[in-house]
Tab-separated table of C-alpha atoms in Angstrom:
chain	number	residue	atom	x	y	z
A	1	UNK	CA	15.671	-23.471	-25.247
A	2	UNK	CA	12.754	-22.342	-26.973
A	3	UNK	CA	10.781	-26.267	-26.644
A	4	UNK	CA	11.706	-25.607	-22.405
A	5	UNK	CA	10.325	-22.064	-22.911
A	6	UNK	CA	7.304	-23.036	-24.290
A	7	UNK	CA	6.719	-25.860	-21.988
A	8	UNK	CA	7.388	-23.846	-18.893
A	9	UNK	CA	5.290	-21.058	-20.261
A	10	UNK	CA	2.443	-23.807	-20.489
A	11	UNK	CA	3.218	-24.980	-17.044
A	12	UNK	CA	2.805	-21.091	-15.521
A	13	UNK	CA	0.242	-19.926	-17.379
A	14	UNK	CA	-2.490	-19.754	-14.856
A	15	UNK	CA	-0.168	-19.708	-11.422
A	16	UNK	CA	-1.878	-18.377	-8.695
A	17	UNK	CA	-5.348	-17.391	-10.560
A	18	UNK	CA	-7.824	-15.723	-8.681
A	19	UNK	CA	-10.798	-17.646	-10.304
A	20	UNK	CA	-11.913	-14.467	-11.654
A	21	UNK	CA	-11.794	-12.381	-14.830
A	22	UNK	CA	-9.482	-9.425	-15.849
A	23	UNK	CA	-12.549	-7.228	-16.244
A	24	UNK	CA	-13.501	-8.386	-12.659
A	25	UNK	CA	-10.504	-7.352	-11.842
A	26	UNK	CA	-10.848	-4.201	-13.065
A	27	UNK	CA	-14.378	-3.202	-12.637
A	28	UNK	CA	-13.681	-3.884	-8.496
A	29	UNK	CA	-9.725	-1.850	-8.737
A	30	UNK	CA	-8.218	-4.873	-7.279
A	31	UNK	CA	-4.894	-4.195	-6.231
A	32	UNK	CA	-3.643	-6.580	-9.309
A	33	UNK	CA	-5.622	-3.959	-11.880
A	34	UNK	CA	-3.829	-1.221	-10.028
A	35	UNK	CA	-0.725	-2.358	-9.911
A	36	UNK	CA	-0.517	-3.414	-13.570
A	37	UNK	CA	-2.370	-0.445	-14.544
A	38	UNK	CA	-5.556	-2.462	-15.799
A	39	UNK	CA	-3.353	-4.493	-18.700
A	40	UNK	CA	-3.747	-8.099	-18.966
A	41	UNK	CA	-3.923	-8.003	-15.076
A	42	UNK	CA	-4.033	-12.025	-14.505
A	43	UNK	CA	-1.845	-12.987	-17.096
A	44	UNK	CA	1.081	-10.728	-15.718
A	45	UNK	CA	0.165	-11.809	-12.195
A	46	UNK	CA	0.809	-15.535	-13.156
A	47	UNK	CA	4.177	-14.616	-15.069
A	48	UNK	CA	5.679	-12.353	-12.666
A	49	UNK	CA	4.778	-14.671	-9.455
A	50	UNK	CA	6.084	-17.417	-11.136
A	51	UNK	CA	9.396	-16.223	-11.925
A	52	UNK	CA	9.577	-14.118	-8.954
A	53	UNK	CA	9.470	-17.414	-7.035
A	54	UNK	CA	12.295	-18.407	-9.158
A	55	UNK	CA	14.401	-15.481	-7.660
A	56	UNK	CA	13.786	-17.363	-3.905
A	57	UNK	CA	17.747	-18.465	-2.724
A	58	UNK	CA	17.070	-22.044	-3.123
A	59	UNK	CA	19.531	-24.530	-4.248
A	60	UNK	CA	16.206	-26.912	-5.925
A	61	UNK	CA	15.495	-23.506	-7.566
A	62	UNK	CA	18.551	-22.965	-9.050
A	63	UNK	CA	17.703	-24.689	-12.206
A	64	UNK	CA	19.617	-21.768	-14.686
A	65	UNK	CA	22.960	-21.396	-12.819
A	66	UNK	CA	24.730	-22.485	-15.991
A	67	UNK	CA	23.149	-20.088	-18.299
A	68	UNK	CA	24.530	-16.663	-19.480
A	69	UNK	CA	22.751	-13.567	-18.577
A	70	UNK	CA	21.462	-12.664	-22.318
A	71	UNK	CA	20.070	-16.778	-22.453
A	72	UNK	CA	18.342	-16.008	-19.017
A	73	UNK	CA	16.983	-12.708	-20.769
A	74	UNK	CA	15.553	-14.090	-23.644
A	75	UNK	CA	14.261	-16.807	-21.693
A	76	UNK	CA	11.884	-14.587	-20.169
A	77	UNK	CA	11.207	-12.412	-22.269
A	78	UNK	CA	9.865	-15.741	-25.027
A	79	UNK	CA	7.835	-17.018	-22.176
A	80	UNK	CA	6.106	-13.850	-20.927
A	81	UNK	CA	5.217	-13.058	-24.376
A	82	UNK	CA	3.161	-16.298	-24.623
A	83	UNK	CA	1.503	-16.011	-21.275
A	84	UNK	CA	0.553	-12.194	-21.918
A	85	UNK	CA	-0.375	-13.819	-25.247
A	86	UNK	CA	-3.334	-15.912	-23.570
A	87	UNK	CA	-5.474	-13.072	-22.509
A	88	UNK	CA	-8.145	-13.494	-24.783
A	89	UNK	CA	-8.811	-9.422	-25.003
A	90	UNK	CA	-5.831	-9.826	-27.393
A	91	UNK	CA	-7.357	-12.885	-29.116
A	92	UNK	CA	-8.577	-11.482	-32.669
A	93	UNK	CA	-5.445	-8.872	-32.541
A	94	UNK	CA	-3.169	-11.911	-32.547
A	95	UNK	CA	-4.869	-14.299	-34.714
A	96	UNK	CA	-5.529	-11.428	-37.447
A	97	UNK	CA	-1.943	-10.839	-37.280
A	98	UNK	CA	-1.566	-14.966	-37.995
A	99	UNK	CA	-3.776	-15.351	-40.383
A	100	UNK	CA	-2.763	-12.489	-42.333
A	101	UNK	CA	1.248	-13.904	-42.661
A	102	UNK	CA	-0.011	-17.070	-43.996
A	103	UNK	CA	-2.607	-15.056	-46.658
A	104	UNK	CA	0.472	-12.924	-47.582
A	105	UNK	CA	2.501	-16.442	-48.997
A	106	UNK	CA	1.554	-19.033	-51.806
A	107	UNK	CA	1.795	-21.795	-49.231
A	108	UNK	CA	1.862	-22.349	-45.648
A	109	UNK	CA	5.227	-23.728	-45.978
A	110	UNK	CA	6.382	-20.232	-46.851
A	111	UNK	CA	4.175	-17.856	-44.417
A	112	UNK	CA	7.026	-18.679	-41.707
A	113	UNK	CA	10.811	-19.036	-41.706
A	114	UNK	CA	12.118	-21.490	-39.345
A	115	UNK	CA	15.197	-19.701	-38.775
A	116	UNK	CA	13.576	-16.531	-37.843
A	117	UNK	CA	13.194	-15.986	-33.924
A	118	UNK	CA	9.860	-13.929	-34.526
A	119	UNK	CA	8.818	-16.264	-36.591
A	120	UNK	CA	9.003	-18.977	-34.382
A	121	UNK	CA	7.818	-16.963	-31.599
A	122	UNK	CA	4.573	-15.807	-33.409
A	123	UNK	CA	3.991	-19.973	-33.994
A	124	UNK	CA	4.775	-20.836	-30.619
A	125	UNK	CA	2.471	-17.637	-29.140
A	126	UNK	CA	-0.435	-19.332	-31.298
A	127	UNK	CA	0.281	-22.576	-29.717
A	128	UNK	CA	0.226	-21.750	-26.473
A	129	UNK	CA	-3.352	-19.818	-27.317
A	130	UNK	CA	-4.732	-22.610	-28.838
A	131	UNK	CA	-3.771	-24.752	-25.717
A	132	UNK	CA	-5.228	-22.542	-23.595
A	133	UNK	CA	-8.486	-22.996	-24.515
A	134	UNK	CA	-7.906	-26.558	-25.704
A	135	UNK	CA	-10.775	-28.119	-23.454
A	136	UNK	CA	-13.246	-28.722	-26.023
A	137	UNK	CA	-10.807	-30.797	-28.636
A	138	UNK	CA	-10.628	-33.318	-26.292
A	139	UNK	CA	-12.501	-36.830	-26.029
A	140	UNK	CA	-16.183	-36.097	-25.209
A	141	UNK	CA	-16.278	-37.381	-21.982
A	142	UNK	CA	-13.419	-35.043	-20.801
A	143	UNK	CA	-14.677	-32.294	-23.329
A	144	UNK	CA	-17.730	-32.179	-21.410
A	145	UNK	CA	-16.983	-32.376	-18.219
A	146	UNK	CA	-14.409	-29.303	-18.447
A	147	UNK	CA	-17.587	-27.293	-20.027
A	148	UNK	CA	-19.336	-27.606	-16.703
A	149	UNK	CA	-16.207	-26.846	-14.643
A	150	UNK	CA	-15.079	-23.868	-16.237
A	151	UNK	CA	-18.746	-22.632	-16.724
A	152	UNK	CA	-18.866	-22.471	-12.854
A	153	UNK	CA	-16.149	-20.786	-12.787
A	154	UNK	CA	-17.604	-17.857	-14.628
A	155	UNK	CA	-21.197	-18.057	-12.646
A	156	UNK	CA	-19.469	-18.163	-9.594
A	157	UNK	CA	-17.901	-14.959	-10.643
A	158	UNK	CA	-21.120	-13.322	-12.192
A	159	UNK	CA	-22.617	-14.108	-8.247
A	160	UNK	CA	-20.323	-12.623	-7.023
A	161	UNK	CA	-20.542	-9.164	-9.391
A	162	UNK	CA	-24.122	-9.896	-7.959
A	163	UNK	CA	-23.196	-9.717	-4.299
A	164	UNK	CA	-21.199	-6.281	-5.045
A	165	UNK	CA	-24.397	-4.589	-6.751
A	166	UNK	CA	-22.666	-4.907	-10.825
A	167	UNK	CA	-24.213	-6.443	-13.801
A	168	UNK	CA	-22.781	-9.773	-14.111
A	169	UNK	CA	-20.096	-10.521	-16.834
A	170	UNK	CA	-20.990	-11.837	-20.212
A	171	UNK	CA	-21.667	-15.939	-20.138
A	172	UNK	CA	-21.234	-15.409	-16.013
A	173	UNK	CA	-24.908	-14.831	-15.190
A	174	UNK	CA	-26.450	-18.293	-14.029
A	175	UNK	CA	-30.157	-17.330	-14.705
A	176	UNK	CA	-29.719	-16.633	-18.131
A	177	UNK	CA	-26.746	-18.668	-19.642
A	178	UNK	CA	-27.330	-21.980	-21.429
A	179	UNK	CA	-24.102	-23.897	-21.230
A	180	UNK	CA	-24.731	-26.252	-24.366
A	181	UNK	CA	-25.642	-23.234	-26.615
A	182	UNK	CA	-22.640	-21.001	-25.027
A	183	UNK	CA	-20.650	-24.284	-26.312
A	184	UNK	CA	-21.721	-24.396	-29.454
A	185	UNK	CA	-21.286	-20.479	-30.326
A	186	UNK	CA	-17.754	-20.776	-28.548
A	187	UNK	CA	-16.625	-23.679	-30.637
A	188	UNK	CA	-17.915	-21.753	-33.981
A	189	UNK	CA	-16.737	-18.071	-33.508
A	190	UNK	CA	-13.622	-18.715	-31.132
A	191	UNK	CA	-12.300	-22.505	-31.747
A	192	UNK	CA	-12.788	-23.223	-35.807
A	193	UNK	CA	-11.425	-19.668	-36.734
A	194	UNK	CA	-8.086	-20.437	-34.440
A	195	UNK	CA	-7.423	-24.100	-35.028
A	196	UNK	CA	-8.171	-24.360	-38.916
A	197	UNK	CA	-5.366	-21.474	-39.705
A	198	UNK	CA	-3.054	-22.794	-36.794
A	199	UNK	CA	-3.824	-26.813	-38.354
A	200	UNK	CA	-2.386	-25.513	-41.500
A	201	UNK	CA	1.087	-24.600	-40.246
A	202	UNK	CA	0.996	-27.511	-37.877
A	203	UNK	CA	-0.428	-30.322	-39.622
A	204	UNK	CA	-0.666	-32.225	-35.881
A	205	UNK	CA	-3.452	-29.842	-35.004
A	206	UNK	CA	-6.076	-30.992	-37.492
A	207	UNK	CA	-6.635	-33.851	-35.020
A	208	UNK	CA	-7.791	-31.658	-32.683
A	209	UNK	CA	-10.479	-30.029	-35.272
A	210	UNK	CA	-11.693	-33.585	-35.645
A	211	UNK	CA	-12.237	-33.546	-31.864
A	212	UNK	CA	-13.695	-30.133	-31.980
A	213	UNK	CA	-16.430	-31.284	-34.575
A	214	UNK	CA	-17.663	-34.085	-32.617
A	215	UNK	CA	-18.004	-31.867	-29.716
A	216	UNK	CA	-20.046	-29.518	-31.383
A	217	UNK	CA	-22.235	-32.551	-33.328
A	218	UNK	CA	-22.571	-33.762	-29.582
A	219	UNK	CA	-23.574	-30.456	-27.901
A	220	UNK	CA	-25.912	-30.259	-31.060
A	221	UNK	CA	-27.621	-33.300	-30.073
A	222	UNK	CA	-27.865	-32.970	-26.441
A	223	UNK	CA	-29.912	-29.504	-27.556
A	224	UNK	CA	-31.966	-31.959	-29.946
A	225	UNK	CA	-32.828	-34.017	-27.181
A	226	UNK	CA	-33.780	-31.236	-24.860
A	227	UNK	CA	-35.949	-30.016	-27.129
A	228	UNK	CA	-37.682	-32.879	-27.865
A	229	UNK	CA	-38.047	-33.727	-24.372
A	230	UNK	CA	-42.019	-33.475	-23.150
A	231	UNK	CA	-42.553	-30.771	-20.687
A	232	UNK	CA	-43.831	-30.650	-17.644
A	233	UNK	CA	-47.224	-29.357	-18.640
A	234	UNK	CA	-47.534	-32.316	-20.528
């Protein structure tokens, strides 16, 4: 069940988001920071609603009639550990802890067992992750166009910190973020250091770094070609 665990752990990940960030959360004691006691506030929102909807007396709902209680257990215990996984305060924690198994081993093919249920959690936790913030391995086009919705995203949460008198967010402040360099720095101190380490367990994933490069080489130009625009002084 662990393939359906990951895949419905994918599918929840984000349920019900508020469009805002945990700190936002926290900074304005929302009654999600306070009733998760400021701890990965959205990502235990998103798990919790989603299986709490599960829980609704529902015949289309009652997908898991057939499984035992300890199967229903470990169910949810595999899949909130990935979603808690994707808040990204717990990024470097998690993908230290990755990196460090596969340093420990003389090959990749030894840094996990595929028999071990932790091990194969700890892969599947880094999948999800890498998923997560997946956006800018895909084709250009698509690559792009996410960049600009998910930078809105955060300004329309920095004008909102606005509205309620705090200092906007990192990345969320409109006046003074530049979404092509914020790209750029993303892709080289958040992407690279999680997909190279994660391509060498799964080998599938080093298609994605290809796709991450020629983001980054385009982002690179589109700042060439800024530059080298004339400006309007000129």
């Amino acid at each position: 069940f662990e393939v359906f665990a990951a895949l419905f752990a994918a599918m929840i990940h984000d349920f019900d988001h508020p469009g805002v960030s945990n700190d936002f959360l926290v900074r304005t004691s929302h009654r999600r920071a306070i009733f998760f006691n400021n701890q990965s506030v959205n990502e235990n929102w998103h798990v919790a609603m989603a299986f709490g909807l599960l829980q609704r007396e529902d015949q289309e709902l009652a997908w898991d009639e057939e499984w035992s209680e300890d199967t229903m257990f470990q169910f949810r215990k595999l899949c909130i550990s990935m979603v808690l996984a994707t808040d990204m305060s717990r990024h470097f924690e998690l993908l230290g802890k990755f990196k460090n198994r596969i340093a420990e081993c003389n090959s990749c093919d030894d840094a996990f067992d595929s028999e071990c249920a932790k091990d194969r959690e700890l892969v599947l936790v880094m999948a999800i992750k890498a998923s997560d913030i997946a956006t800018q391995g895909k084709a250009w086009k698509l690559a792009r166009k996410w960049a600009t919705i998910v930078q809105e995203e955060f300004f329309s949460q920095g004008d909102k910190e606005k509205e309620l008198g705090l200092v906007p967010s990192p990345l969320c402040d409109r006046e003074n973020v530049d979404i092509v360099k914020s790209q750029i720095g993303f892709i080289d101190a958040v992407l690279f250091p999680l997909y190279e380490p994660l391509s060498k367990v799964l080998p599938e994933v080093k298609s994605v770094l290809v796709q991450l490069k020629k983001s980054k080489s385009m982002y690179e130009k589109e700042l060439r070609k800024r530059s080298n625009a004339p400006s309007d002084e000129s």
